[in-house]
Coordinates of C-alpha atoms and ligand atoms in Angstrom, one line a residue:
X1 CA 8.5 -42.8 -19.8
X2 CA 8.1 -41.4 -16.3
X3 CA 5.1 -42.3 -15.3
X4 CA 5.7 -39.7 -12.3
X5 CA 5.0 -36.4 -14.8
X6 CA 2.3 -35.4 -17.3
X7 CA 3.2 -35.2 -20.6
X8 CA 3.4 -31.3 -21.1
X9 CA 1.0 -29.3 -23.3
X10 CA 2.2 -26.6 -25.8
X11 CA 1.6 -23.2 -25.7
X12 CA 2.2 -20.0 -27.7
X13 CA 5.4 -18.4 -25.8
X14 CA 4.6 -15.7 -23.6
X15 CA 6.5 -13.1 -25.2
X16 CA 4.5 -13.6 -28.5
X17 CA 0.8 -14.6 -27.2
X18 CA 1.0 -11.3 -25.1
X19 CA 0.2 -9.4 -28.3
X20 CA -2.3 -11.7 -29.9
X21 CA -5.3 -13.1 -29.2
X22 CA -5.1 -16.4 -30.1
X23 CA -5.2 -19.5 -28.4
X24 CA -2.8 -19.9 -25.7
X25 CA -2.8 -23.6 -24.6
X26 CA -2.8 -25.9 -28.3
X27 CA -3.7 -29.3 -26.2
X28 CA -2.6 -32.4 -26.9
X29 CA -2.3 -33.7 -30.1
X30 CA -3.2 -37.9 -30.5
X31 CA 0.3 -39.4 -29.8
X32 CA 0.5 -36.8 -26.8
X33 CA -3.0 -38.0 -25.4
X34 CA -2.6 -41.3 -26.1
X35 CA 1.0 -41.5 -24.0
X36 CA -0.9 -39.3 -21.2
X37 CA -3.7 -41.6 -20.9
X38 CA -1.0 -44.6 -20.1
X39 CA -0.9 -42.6 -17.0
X40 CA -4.0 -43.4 -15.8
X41 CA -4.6 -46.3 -13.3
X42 CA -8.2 -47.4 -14.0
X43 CA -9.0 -47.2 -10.4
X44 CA -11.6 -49.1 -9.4
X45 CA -13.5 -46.6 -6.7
X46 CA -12.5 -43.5 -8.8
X47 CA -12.1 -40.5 -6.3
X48 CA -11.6 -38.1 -9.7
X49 CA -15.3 -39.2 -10.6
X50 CA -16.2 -38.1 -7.0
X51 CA -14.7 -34.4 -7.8
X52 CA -16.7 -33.4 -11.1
X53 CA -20.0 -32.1 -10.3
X54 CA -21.4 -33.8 -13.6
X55 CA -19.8 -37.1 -12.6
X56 CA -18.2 -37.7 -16.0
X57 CA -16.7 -41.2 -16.1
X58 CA -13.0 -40.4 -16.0
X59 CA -11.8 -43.7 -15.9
X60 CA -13.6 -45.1 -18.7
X61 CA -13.1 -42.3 -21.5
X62 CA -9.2 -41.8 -20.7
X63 CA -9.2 -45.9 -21.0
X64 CA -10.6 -45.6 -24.5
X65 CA -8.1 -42.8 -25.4
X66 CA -5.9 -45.3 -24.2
X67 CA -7.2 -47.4 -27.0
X68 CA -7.0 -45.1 -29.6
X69 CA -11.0 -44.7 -29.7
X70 CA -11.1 -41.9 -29.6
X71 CA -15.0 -41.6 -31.1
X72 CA -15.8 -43.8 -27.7
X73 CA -14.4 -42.0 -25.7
X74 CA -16.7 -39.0 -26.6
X75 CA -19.4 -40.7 -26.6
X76 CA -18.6 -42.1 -23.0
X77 CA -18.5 -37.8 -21.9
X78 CA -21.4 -36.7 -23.7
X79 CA -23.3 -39.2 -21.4
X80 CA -22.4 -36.8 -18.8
X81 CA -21.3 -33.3 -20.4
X82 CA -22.5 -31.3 -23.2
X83 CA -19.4 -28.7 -23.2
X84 CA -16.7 -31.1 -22.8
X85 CA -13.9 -29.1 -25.1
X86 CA -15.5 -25.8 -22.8
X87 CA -14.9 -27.4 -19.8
X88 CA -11.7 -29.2 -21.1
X89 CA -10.3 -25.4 -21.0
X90 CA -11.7 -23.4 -18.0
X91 CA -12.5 -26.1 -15.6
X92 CA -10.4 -25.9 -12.2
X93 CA -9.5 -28.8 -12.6
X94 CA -6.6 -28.9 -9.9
X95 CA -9.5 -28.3 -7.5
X96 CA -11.6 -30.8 -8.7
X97 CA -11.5 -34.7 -11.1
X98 CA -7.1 -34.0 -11.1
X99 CA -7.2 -32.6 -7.3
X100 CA -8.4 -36.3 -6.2
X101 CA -6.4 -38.2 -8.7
X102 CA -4.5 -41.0 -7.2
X103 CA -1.3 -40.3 -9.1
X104 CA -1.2 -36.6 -8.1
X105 CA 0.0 -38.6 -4.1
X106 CA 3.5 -38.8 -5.4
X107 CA 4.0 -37.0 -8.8
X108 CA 1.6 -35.4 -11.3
X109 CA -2.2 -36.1 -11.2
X110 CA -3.0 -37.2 -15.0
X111 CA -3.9 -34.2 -17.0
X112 CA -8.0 -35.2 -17.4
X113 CA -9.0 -31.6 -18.2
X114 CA -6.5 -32.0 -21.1
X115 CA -7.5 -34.9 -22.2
X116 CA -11.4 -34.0 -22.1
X117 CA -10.6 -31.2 -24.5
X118 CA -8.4 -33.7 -26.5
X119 CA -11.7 -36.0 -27.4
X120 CA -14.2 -32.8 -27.4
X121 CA -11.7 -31.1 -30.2
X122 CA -11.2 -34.7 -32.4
X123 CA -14.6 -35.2 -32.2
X124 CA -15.5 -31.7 -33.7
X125 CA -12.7 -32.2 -35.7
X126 CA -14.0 -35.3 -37.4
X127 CA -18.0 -34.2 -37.6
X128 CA -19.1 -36.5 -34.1
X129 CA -21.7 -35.5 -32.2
X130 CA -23.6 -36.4 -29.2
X131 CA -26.6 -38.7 -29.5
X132 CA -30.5 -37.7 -30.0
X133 CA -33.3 -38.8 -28.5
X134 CA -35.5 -41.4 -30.9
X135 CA -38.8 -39.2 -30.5
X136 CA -40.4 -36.5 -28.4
X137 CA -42.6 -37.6 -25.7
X138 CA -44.8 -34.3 -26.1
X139 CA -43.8 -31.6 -23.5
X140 CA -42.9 -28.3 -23.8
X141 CA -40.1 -26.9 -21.6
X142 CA -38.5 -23.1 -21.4
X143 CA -35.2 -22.5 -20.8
X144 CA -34.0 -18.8 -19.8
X145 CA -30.5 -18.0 -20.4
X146 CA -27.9 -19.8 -22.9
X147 CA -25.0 -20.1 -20.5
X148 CA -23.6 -23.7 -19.5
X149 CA -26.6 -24.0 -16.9
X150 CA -29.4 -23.5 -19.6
X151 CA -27.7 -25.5 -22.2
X152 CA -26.5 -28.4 -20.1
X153 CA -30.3 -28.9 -18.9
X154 CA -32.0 -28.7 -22.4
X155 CA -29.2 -30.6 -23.6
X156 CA -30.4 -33.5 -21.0
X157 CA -34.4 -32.6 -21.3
X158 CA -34.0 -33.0 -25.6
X159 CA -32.2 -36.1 -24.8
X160 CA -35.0 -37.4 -22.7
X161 CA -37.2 -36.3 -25.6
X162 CA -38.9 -32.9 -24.7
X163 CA -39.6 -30.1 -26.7
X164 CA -36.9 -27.6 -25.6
X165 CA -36.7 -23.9 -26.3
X166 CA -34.0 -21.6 -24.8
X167 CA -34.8 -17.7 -24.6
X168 CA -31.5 -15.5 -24.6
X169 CA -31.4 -11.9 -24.1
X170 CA -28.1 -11.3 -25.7
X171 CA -28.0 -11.3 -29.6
X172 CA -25.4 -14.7 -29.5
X173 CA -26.0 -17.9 -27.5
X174 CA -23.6 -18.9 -24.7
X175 CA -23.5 -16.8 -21.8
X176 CA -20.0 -16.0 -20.4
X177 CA -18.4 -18.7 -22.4
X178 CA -19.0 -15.9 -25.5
X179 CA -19.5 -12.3 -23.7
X180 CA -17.0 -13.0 -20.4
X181 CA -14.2 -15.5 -21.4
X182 CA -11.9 -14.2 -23.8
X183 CA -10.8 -15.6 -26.9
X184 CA -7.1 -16.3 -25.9
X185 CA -8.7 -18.5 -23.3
X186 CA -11.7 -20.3 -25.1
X187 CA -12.3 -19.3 -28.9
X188 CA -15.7 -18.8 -29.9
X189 CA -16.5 -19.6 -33.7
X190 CA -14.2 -22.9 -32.9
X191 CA -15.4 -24.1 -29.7
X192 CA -18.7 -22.3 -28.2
X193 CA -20.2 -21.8 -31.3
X194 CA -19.6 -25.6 -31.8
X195 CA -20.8 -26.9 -28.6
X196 CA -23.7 -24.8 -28.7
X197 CA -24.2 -26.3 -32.3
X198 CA -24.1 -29.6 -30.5
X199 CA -27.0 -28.8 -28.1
X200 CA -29.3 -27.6 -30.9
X201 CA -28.2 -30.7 -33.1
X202 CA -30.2 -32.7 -30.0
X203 CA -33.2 -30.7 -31.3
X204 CA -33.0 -27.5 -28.8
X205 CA -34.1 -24.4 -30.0
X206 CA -32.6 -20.9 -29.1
X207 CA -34.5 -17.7 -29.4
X208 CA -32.1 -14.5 -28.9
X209 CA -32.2 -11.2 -28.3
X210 CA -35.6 -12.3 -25.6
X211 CA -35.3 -10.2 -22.9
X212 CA -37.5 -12.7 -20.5
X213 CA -39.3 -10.3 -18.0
X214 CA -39.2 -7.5 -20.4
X215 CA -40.2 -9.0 -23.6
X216 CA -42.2 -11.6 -22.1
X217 CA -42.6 -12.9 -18.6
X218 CA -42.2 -16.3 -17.0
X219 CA -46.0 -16.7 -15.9
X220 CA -46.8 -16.0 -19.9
X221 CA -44.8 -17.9 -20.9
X222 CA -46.7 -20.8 -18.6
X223 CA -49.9 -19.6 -18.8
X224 CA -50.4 -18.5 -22.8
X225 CA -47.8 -20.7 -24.5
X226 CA -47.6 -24.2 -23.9
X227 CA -44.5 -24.1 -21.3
X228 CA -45.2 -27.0 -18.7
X229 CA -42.1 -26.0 -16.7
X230 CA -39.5 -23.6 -16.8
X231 CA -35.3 -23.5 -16.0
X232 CA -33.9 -20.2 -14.8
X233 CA -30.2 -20.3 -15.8
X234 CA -29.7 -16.5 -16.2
X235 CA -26.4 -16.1 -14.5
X236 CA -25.2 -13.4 -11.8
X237 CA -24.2 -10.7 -15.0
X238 CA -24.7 -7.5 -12.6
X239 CA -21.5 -6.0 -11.5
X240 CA -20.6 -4.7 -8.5
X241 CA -18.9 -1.4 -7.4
X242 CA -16.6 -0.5 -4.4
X243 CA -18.6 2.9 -4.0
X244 CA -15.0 4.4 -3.5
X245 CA -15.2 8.5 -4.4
X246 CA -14.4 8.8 -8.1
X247 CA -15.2 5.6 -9.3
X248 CA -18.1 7.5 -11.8
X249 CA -15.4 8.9 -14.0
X250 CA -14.6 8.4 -17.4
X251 CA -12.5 5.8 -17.9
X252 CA -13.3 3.2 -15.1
X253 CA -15.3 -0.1 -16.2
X254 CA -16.6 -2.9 -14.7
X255 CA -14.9 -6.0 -15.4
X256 CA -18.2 -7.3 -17.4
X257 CA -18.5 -4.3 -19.3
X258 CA -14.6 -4.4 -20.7
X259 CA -14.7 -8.3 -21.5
X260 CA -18.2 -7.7 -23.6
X261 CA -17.1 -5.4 -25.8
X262 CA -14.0 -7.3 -26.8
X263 CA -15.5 -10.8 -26.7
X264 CA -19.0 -10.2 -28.2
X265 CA -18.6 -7.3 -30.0
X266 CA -14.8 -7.8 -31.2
X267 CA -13.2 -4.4 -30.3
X268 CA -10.3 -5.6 -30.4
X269 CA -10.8 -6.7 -34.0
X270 CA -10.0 -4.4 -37.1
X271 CA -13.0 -3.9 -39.3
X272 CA -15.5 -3.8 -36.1
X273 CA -16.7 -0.4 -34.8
X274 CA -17.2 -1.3 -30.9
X275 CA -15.2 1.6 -28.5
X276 CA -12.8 0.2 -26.2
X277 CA -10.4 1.8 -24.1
X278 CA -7.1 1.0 -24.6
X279 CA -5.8 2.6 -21.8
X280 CA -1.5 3.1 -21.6
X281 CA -2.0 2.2 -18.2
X282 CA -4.7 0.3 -16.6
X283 CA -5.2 -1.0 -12.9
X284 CA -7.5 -4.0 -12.4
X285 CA -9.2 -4.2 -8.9
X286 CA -9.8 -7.8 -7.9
X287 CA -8.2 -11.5 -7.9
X288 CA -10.8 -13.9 -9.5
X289 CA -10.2 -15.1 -12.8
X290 CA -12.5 -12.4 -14.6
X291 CA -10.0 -9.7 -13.3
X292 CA -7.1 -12.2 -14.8
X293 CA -9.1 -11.9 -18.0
X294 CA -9.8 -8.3 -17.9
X295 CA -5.9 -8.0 -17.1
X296 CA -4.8 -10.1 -20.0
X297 CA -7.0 -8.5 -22.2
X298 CA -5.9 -5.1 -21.3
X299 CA -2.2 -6.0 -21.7
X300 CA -3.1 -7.6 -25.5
X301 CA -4.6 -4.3 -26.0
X302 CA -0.7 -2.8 -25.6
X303 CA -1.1 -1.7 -21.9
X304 CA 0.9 -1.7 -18.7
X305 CA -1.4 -3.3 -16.6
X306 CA -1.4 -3.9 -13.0
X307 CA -3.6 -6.3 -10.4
X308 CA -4.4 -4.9 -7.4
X309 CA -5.7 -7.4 -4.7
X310 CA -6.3 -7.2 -1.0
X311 CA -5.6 -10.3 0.0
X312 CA -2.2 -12.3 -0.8
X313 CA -1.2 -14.4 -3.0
X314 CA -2.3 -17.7 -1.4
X315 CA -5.4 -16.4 -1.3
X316 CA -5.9 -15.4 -5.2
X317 CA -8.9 -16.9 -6.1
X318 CA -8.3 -17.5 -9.8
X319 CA -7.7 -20.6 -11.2
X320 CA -3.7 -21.3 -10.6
X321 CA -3.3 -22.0 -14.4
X322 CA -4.7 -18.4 -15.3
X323 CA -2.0 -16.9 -12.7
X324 CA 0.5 -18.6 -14.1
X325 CA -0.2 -17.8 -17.7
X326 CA -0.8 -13.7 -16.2
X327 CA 2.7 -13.3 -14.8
X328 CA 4.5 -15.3 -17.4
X329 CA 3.0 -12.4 -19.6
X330 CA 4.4 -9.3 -17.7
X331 CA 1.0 -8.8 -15.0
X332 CA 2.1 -6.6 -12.5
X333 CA 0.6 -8.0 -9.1
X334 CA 0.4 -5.3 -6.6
X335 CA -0.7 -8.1 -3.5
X336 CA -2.1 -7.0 -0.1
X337 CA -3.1 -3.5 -1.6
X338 CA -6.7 -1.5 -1.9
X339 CA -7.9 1.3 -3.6
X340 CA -9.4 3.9 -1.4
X341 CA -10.2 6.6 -4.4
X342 CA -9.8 6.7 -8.1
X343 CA -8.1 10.3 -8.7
X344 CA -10.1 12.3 -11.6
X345 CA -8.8 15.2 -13.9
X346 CA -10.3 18.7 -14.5
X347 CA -12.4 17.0 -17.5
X348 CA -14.0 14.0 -15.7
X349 CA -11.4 11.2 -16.9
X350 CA -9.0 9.1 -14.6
X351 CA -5.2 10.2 -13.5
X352 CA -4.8 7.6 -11.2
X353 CA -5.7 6.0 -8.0
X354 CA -5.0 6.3 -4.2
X355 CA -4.3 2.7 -2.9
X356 CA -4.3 1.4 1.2
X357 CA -1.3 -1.4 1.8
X358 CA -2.7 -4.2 3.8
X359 CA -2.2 -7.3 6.2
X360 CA -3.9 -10.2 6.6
X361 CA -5.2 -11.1 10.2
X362 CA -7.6 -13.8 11.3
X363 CA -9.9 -15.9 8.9
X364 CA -13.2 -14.2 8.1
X365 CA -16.6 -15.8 7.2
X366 CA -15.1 -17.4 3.9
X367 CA -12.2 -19.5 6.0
X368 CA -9.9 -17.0 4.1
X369 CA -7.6 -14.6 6.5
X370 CA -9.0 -11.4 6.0
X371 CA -7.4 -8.5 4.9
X372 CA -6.9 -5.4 7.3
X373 CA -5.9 -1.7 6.3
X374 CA -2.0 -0.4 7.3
X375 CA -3.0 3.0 8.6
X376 CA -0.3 5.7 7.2
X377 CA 0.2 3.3 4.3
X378 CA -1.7 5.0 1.3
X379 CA 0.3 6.1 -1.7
X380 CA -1.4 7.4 -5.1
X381 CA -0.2 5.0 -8.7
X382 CA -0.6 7.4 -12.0
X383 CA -3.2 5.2 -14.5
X384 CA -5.7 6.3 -16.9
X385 CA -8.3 3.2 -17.0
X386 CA -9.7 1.4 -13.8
X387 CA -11.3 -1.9 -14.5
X388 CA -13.4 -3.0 -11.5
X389 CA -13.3 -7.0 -11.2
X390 CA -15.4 -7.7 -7.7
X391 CA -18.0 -10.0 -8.6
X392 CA -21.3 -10.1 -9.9
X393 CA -24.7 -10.2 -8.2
X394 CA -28.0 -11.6 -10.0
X395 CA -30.1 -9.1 -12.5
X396 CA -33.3 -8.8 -10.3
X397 CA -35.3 -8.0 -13.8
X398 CA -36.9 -12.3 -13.7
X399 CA -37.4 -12.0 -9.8
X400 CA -39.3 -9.0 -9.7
X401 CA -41.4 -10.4 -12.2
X402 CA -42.4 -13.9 -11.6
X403 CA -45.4 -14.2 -9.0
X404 CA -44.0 -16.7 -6.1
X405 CA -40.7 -17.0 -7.2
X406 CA -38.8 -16.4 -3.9
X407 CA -35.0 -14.7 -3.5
X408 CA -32.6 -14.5 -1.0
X409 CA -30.5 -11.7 0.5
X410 CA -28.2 -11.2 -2.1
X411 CA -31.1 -11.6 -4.6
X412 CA -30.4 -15.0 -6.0
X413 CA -33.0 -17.1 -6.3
X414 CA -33.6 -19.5 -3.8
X415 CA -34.0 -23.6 -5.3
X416 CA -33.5 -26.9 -3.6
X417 CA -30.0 -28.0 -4.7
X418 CA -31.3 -32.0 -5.8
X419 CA -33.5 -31.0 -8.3
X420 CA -33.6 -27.1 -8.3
X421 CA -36.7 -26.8 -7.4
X422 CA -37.4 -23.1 -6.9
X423 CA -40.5 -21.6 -4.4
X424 CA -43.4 -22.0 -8.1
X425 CA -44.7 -25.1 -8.9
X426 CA -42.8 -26.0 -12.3
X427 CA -40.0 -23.5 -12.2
X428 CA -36.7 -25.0 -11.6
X429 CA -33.4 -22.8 -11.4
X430 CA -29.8 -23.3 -11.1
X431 CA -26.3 -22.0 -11.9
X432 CA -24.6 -18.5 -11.0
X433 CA -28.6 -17.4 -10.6
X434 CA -29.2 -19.2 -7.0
X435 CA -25.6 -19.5 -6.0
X436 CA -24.2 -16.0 -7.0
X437 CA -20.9 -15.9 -9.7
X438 CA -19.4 -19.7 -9.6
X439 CA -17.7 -22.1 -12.1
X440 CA -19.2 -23.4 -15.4
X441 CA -19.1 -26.9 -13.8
X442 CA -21.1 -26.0 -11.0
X443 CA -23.8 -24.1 -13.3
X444 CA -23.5 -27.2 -15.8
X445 CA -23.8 -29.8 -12.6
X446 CA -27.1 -27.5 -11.2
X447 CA -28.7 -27.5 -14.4
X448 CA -27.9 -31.2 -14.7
X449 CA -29.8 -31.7 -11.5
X450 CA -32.6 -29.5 -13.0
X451 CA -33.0 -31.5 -16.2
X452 CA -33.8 -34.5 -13.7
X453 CA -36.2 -32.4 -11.3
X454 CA -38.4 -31.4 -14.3
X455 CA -38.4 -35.0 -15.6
X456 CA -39.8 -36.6 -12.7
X457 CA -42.2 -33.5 -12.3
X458 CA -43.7 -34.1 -15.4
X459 CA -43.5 -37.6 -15.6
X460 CA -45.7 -37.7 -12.6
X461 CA -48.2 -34.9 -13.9
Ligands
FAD501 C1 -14.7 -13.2 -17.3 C2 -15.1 -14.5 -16.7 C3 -14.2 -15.5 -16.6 C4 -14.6 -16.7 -16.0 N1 -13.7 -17.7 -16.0 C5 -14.0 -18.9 -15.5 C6 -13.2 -20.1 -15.6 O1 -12.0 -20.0 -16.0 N2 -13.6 -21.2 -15.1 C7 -14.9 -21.4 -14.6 O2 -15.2 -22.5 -14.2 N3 -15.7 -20.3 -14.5 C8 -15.3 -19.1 -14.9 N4 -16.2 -18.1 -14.8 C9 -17.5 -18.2 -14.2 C10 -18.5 -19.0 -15.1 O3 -18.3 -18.5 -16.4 C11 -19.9 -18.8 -14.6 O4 -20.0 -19.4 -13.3 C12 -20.9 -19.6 -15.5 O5 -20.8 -19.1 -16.8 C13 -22.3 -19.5 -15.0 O6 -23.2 -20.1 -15.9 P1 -24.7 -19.8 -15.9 O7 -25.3 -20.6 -17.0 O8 -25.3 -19.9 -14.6 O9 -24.8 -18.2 -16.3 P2 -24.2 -17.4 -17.5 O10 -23.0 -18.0 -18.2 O11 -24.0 -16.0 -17.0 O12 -25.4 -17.3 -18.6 C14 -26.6 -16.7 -18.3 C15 -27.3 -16.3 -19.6 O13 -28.6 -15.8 -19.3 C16 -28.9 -14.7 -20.1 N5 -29.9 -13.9 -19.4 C17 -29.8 -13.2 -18.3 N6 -31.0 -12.6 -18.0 C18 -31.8 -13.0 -19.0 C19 -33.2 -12.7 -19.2 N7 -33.9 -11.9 -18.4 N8 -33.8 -13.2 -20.3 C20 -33.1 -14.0 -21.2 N9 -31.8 -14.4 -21.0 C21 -31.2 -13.8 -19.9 C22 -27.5 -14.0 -20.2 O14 -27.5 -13.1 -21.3 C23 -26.5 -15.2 -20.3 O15 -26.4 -15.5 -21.7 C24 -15.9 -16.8 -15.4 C25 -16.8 -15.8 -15.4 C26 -16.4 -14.6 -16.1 C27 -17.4 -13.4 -16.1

């Protein structure tokens, strides 16, 4: 073997996963994982530890998949993760646990995020699941929101032994890993379903379709129902706009908006009723990975599709694995190009859109060279759907309605980042809610950090 190169991982061929909307990646199977774990060196000071926010020890589950225990090995990443076959799949891992591998000096890091969905997938496969806590100590906590920040911190407060109850708005748990991912990327009955399953097997309880602020508001929820503290993991769902003329017509969508009726309510599905539109032509304005989902899901739907991004290449910020995948299945990348007005038809509905080439000059606030317009450079591209992909802001709707819970500028909520602590006594908050839109293993780590902050608050109460 050379122990210079990963064992590669199989995948549906471009040409056929292009019209489908299955699985792309199909992992590891045991012989696969078992060979790639012989890769690892059992470091002693791990630096891959040092690169997951959750601080999963690497070293010690790939050694018992190295063993063929595969049962201990899950066990040894529940300690640490409750979405490990979630975060097996989306993690960016190159920038994290593999980008501070030892091996990855002088050939290929090992493939940890493939072998963390390797144990998370046997383990479902064969009926594992984590560990509960031997009895409740009598404390009531609130979680608001089901994404991987609510669920990782009433995964860790149920396994301390509180009395955990989650409040989602939405009529399915989850958060982006059901509305925003799509299902070629990270299938929901199979894997969110099931690590949501998980959490509740610890004795968590999820209430849906609880619109906290509307429905009922935080301080109630202190002050009439028992809730001794309270984790804000609500997410940064609010899209935002370029405020470019034309961008109110028919047939432009915001990135969120697209993915949600596909992924939650199944447009693309026959036998479900949800209106999508499956444009013949569709541009996708951004470079994160939600505009790489949009775009993939746009081209499943039988579109042309095409990226348009200000910046270059280099600077893409979407996971390199997602890129990858996107061009492989006929993406158009239109780099170092900006929309300046979506062109609209007698009857309100796209034609096209009028784009700005651009250069990069020096770095702006984000390190990143920022992009400046080529004047004289604008040329108009026929399309009939626009999908805007430029981030997401927090809903103000559990701000504006919580006395003492303080915000910043861009309206996320402001908490300490050790325990999450927010500005009210007993409210903690973490994930895309106080940072603005992030990773999964950044909300999972802040909620992590929560599940300890509310512990020692009301241990010492
Ligand atoms: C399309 C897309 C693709 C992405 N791809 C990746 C990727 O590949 N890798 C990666 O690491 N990250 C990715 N991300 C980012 C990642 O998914 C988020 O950073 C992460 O989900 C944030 O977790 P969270 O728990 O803070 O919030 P969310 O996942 O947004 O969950 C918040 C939950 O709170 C609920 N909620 C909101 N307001 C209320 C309320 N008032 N009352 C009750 N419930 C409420 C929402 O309905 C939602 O279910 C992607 C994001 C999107 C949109």
């Amino acid at each position: 073997m050379d122990v210079l190169t990963r064992i590669p991982v199989r995948e549906q061929e471009p040409q056929v996963r292009a019209k489908n909307f299955e699985e792309v990646c199909y992992g590891y199977n045991e012989e696969e994982a078992v060979a790639e774990a012989g890769r690892c060196l059992n470091c002693k000071n791990a630096q891959c530890m040092k690169g997951c926010p959750v601080s999963i020890n690497i070293p010690g589950f790939i050694a018992k998949v190295k063993e063929r225990d595969f049962e201990g090995a899950y066990q040894v990443i529940s300690e640490s993760s409750a979405l490990p076959a979630v975060c097996g799949r989306v993690c960016p891992q190159e920038s994290q646990c593999e980008g501070k591998c030892i091996r990855g000096f002088k050939g290929d890091p090992v493939a940890i995020g493939k072998l963390e969905r390797f144990v998370a997938d046997w383990a479902r496969e064969h009926g594992i699941r984590p560990k509960m806590a031997d009895k409740l100590n009598g404390h009531k906590v609130a979680v608001i929101g089901s994404g991987p920040a609510g669920l990782t911190c009433a995964g860790d407060l149920a396994k301390l032994g509180y009395d955990v109850t989650i409040f989602e708005a939405l009529h399915k748990a989850g958060g982006v890993l059901s509305y925003g991912i799509p299902e070629f990327r990270l299938p929901k009955d199979k894997v969110v379903a099931a690590e949501v399953e998980n959490v509740k097997s610890l004795g968590v309880k999820i209430e849906t379709n609880v619109v906290i602020g509307k429905s009922v508001t935080i301080d109630e929820l202190m002050e009439n129902e028992g809730f001794e503290a309270v984790f804000i993991g609500s997410g940064a769902g609010l899209p935002r706009f370029m405020g470019i003329p034309g961008e109110q017509a028919n047939g432009v969508f915001s990135a969120n908006e697209f993915l949600t009726r596909n992924n939650l309510m199944k447009a693309f599905e026959e036998g479900y009723e949800t209106p999508i539109a499956e444009g013949k032509k569709v541009v996708v304005v951004g470079g994160g990975n939600v505009a790489m989902d949009a775009a993939r899901t746009a081209l499943r739907l039988g579109a042309e599709v095409h990226i348009v991004y200000r910046r270059g290449e280099e600077e893409l910020p979407a996971r390199k694995e997602e890129v990858h995948h996107a061009k492989e299945e006929g993406i158009i990348f239109d780099l170092l190009q900006n929309p300046t007005e979506i062109l609209v038809d007698e009857n309100g509905w796209v034609k096209g859109i009028r784009i700005i080439k651009m250069e990069l000059g020096e770095p702006d606030a984000s390190g990143r060279r920022s992009p400046i317009e080529i004047p004289g450079s604008e040329y108009e591209m026929e399309c009939d759907t626009v999908i805007m992909s430029l981030g997401t802001s927090p809903n103000p709707l559990i701000s504006s309605t919580t006395i003492g819970l303080d915000v910043n500028k861009r309206k996320c909520i402001v908490a300490t980042e050790e325990t999450g602590a927010t500005s009210k006594e007993g409210v903690y908050a973490g994930g895309d809610a106080v940072t603005g839109a992030a990773t999964v293993i950044l909300a999972m780590g802040a909620g992590k950090a929560a599940a300890k902050g509310i512990d020692e608050f009301l241990s010492n109460k």
